[in-house]
mmCIF file of C-alpha atoms in Angstrom:
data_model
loop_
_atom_site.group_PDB
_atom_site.id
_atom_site.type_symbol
_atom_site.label_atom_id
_atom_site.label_comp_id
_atom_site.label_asym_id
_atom_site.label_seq_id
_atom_site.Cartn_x
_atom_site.Cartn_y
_atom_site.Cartn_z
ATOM 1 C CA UNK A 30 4.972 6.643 15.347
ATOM 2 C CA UNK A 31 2.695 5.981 12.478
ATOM 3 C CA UNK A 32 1.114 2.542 13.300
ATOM 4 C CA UNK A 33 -3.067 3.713 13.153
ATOM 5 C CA UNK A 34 -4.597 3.711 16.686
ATOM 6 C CA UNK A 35 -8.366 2.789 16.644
ATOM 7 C CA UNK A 36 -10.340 5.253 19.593
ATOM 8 C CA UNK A 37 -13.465 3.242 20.876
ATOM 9 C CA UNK A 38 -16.114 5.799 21.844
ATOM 10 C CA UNK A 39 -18.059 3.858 24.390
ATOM 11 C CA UNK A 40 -20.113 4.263 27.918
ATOM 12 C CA UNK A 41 -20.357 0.556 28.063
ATOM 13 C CA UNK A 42 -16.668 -0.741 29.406
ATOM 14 C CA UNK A 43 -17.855 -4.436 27.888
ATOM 15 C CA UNK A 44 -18.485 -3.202 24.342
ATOM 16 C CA UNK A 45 -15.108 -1.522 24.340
ATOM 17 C CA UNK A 46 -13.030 -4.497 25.903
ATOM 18 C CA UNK A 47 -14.644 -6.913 23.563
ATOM 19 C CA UNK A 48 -14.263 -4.383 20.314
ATOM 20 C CA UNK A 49 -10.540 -3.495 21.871
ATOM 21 C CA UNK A 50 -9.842 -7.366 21.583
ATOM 22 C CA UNK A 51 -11.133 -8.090 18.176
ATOM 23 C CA UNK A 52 -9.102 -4.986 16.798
ATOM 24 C CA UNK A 53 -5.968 -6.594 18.839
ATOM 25 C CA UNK A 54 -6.690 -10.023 17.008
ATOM 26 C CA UNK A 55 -5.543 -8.603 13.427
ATOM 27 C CA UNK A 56 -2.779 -6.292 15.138
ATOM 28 C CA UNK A 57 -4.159 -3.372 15.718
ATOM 29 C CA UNK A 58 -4.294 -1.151 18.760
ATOM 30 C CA UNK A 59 -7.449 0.803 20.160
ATOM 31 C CA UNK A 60 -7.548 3.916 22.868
ATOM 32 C CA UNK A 61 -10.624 3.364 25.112
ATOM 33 C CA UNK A 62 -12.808 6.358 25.997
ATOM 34 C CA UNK A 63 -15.954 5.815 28.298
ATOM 35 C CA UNK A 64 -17.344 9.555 27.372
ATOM 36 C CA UNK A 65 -17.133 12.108 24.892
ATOM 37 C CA UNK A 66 -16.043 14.234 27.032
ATOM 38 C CA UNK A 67 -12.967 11.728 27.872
ATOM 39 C CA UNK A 68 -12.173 11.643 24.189
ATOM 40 C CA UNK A 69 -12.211 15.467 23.848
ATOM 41 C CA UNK A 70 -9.819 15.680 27.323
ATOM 42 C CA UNK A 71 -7.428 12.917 25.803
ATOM 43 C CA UNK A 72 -7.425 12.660 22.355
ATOM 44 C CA UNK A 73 -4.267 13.456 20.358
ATOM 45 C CA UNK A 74 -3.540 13.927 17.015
ATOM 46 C CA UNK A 75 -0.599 12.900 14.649
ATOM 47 C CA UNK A 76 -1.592 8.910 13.962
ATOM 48 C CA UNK A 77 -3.821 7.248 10.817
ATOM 49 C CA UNK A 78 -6.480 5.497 12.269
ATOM 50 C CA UNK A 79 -10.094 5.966 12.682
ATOM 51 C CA UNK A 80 -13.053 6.710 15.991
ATOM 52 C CA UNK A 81 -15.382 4.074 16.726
ATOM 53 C CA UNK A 82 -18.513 6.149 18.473
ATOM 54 C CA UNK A 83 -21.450 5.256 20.167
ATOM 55 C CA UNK A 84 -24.178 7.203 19.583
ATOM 56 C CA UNK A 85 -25.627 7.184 22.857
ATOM 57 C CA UNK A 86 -23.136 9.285 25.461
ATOM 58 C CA UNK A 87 -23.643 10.247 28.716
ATOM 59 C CA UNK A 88 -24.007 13.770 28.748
ATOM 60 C CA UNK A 89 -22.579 15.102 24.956
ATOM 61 C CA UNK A 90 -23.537 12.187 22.648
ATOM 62 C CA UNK A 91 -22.168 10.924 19.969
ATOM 63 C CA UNK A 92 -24.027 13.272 17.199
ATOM 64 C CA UNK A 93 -22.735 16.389 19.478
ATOM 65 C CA UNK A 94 -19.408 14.945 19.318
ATOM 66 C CA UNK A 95 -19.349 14.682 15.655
ATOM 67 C CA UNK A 96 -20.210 18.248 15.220
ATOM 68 C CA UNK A 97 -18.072 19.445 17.648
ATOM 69 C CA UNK A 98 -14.882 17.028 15.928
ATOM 70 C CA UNK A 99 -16.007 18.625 12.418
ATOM 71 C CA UNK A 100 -15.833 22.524 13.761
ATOM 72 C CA UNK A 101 -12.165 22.072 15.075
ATOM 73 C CA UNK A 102 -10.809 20.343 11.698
ATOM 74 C CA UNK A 103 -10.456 16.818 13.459
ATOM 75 C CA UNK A 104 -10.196 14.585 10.244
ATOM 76 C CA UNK A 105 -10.070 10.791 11.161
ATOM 77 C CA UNK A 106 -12.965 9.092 9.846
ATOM 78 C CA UNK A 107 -15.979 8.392 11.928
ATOM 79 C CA UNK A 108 -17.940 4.827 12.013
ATOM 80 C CA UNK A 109 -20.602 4.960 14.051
ATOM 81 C CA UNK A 110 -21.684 2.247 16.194
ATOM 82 C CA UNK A 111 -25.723 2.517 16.899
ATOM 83 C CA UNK A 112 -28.712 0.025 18.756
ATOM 84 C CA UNK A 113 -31.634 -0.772 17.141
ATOM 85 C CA UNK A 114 -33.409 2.123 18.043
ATOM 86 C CA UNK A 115 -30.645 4.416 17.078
ATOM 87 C CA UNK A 116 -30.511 3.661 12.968
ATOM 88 C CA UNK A 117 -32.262 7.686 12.540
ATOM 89 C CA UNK A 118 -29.048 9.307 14.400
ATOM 90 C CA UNK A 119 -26.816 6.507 12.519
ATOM 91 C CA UNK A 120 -28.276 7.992 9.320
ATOM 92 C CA UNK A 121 -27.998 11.563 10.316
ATOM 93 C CA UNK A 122 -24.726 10.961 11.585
ATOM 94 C CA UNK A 123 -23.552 9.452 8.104
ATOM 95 C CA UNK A 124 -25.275 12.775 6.806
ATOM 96 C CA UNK A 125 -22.981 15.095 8.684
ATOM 97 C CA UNK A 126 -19.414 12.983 7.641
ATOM 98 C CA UNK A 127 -19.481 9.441 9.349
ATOM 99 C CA UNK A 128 -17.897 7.111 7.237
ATOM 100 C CA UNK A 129 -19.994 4.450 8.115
ATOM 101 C CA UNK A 130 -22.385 2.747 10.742
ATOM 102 C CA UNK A 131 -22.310 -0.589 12.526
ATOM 103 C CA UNK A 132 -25.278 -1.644 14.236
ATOM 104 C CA UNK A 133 -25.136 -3.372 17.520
ATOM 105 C CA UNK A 134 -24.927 -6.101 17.621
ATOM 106 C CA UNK A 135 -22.103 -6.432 15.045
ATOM 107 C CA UNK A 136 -20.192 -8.976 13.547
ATOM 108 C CA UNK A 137 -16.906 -9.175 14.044
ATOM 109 C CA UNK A 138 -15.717 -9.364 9.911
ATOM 110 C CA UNK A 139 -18.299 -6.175 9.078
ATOM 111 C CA UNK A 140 -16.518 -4.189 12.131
ATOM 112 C CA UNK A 141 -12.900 -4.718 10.731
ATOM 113 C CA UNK A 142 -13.620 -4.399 7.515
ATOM 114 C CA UNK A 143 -15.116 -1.126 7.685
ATOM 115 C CA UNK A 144 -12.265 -0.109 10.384
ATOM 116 C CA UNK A 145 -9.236 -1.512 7.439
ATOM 117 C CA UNK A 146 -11.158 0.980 5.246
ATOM 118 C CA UNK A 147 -11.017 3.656 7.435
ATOM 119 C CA UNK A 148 -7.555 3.421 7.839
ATOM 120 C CA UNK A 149 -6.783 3.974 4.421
ATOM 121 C CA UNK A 150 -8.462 6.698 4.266
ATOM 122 C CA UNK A 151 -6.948 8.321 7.430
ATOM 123 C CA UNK A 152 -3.231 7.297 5.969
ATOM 124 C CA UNK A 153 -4.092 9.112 2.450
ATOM 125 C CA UNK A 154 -5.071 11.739 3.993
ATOM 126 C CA UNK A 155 -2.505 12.229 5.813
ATOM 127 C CA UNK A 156 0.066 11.654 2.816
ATOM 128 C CA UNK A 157 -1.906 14.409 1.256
ATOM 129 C CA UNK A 158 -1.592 16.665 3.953
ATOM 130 C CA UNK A 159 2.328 15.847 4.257
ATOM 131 C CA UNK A 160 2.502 16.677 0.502
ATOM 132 C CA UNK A 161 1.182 19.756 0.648
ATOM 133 C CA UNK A 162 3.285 20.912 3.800
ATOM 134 C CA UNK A 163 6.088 20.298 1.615
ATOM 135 C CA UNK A 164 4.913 21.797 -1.499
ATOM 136 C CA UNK A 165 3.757 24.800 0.837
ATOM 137 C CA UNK A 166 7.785 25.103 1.895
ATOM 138 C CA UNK A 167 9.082 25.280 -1.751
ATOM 139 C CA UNK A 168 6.714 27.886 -2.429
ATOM 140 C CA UNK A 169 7.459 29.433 0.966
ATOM 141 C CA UNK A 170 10.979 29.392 -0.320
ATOM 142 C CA UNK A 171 10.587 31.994 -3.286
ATOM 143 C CA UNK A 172 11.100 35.082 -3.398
ATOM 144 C CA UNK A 173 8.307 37.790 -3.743
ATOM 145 C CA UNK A 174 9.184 38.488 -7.763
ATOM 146 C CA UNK A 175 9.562 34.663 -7.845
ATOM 147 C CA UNK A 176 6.194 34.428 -6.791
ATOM 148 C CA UNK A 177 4.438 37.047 -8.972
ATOM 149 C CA UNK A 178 6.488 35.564 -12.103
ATOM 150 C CA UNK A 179 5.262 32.113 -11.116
ATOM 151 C CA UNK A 180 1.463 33.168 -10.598
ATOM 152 C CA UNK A 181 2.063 34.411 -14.100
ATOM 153 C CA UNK A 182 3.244 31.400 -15.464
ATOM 154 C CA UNK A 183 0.848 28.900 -14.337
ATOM 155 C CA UNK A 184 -1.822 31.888 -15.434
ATOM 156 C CA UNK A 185 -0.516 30.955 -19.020
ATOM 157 C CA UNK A 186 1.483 34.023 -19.953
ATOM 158 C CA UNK A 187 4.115 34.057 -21.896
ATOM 159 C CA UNK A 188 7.331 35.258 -20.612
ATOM 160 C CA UNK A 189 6.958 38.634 -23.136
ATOM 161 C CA UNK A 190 4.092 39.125 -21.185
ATOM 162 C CA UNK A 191 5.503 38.709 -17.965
ATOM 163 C CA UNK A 192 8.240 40.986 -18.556
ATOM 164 C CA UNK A 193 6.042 44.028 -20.099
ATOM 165 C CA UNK A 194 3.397 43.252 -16.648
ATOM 166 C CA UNK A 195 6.545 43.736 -14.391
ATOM 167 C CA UNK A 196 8.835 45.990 -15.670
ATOM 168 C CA UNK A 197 11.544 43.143 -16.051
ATOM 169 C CA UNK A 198 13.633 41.969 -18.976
ATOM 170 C CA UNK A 199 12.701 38.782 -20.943
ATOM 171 C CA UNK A 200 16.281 37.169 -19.876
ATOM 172 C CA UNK A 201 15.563 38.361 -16.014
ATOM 173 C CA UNK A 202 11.637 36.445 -16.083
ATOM 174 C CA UNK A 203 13.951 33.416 -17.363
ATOM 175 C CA UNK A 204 15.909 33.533 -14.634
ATOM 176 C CA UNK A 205 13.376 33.707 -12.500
ATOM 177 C CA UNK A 206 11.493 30.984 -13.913
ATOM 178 C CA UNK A 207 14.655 28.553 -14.097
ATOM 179 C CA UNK A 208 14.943 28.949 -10.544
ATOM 180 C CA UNK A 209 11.192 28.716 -10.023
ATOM 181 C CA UNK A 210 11.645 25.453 -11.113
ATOM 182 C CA UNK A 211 14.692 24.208 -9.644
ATOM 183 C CA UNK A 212 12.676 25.502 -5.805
ATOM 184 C CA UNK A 213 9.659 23.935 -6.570
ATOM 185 C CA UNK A 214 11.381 21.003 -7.975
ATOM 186 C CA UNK A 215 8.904 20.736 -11.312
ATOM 187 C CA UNK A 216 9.772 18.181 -13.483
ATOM 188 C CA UNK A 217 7.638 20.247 -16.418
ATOM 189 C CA UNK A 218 4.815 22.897 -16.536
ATOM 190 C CA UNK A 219 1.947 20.777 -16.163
ATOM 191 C CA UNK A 220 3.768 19.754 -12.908
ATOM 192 C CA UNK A 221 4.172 23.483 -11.594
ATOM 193 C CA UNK A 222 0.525 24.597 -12.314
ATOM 194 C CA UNK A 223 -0.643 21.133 -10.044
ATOM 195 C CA UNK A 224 1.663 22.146 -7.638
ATOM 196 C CA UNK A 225 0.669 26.150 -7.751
ATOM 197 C CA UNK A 226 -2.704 24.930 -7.377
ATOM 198 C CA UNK A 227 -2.572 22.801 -4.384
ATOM 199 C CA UNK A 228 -0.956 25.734 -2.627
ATOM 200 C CA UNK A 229 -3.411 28.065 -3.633
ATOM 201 C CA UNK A 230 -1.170 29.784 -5.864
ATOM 202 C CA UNK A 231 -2.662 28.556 -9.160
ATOM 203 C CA UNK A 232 -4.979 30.126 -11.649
ATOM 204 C CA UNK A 233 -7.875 28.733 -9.831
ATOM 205 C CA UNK A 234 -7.005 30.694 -6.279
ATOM 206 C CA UNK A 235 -6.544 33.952 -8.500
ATOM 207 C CA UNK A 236 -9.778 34.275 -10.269
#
């Protein structure tokens, strides 16, 4: 299920209920959390969406939350909802990641907007992380010669080259690099090398 899920960080059960309705009034569906400490216990990853935190928490706030998200890799984007009095932790907050802050009270159009922004981010990100699982199983498909022949190839050198570097024949490094091709499923050079290098294969990881 990929629909995004909104989580509403929130000690006050009135703020949540009234954010949980607006977000239900375009069609989209919130988790409710009255702590951080709730969030940490329930949370689950796997859906697009975004986290809607208060900055003041009983017990870990919201700013201790953030770092604590940002150490285990958690990667939905943060808007931060803040008081008057809490626009210097909004700030710092937005310093270490948030995506955004609303202050209270907010209107209704600012709220969405900056949640239908999060989103997007949260579902590219997660089409770039399902892109490079799959490029990560091509490459996980070669062979170990395939893979030193293709580190050489995206490294620029020509297949001469390749064969004097690893004791192979020039016909054998086409081979190789004919079915380097058909695994990864490059449509041209330029194509492998992007590829090579989002899997940390490339010229870049090497050097």
């Amino acid at each position: 299920m990929n629909d995004p899920l909104i989580h509403i960080v929130d000690d006050e059960a009135d703020v949540r209920d009234a954010v949980a309705m607006l977000l239900r009034s375009v069609g989209l569906a919130s988790a409710q959390y009255g702590s951080a400490q709730q969030f940490l216990s329930d949370y689950r990853p796997g859906r697009p969406g975004c986290l809607l935190l208060d900055v003041r928490l009983p017990g870990l706030n919201g700013l201790d939350l953030q770092s604590r998200l940002a150490a285990s890799g958690f990667t939905l984007p943060i808007i931060v909802m803040s008081g008057h009095g809490d626009i210097q932790m909004a700030v710092r907050a937005m310093r270490a990641g948030a995506l955004d802050f609303i202050e209270k009270p907010f209107h209704d159009q600012a709220l969405l907007d900056r949640v239908h922004e999060a989103i997007e981010r949260s579902s590219q990100h997660q089409d770039d992380a399902g892109e490079r699982s799959v490029l990560e199983r091509r490459h996980g498909s070669l062979t170990e010669r395939e893979k030193e022949v293709m580190a050489s190839i995206v490294d620029g050198r020509p297949n001469k080259l390749i064969a004097d570097a690893l004791g192979l024949s020039i016909r054998t490094v086409e081979t190789h690099r004919a079915h380097i091709m058909e695994k990864m499923m490059a449509s041209s050079l330029s194509h492998l090398v992007r590829m090579a290098i989002a899997v940390g294969a490339g010229p870049v990881a090497k050097r």
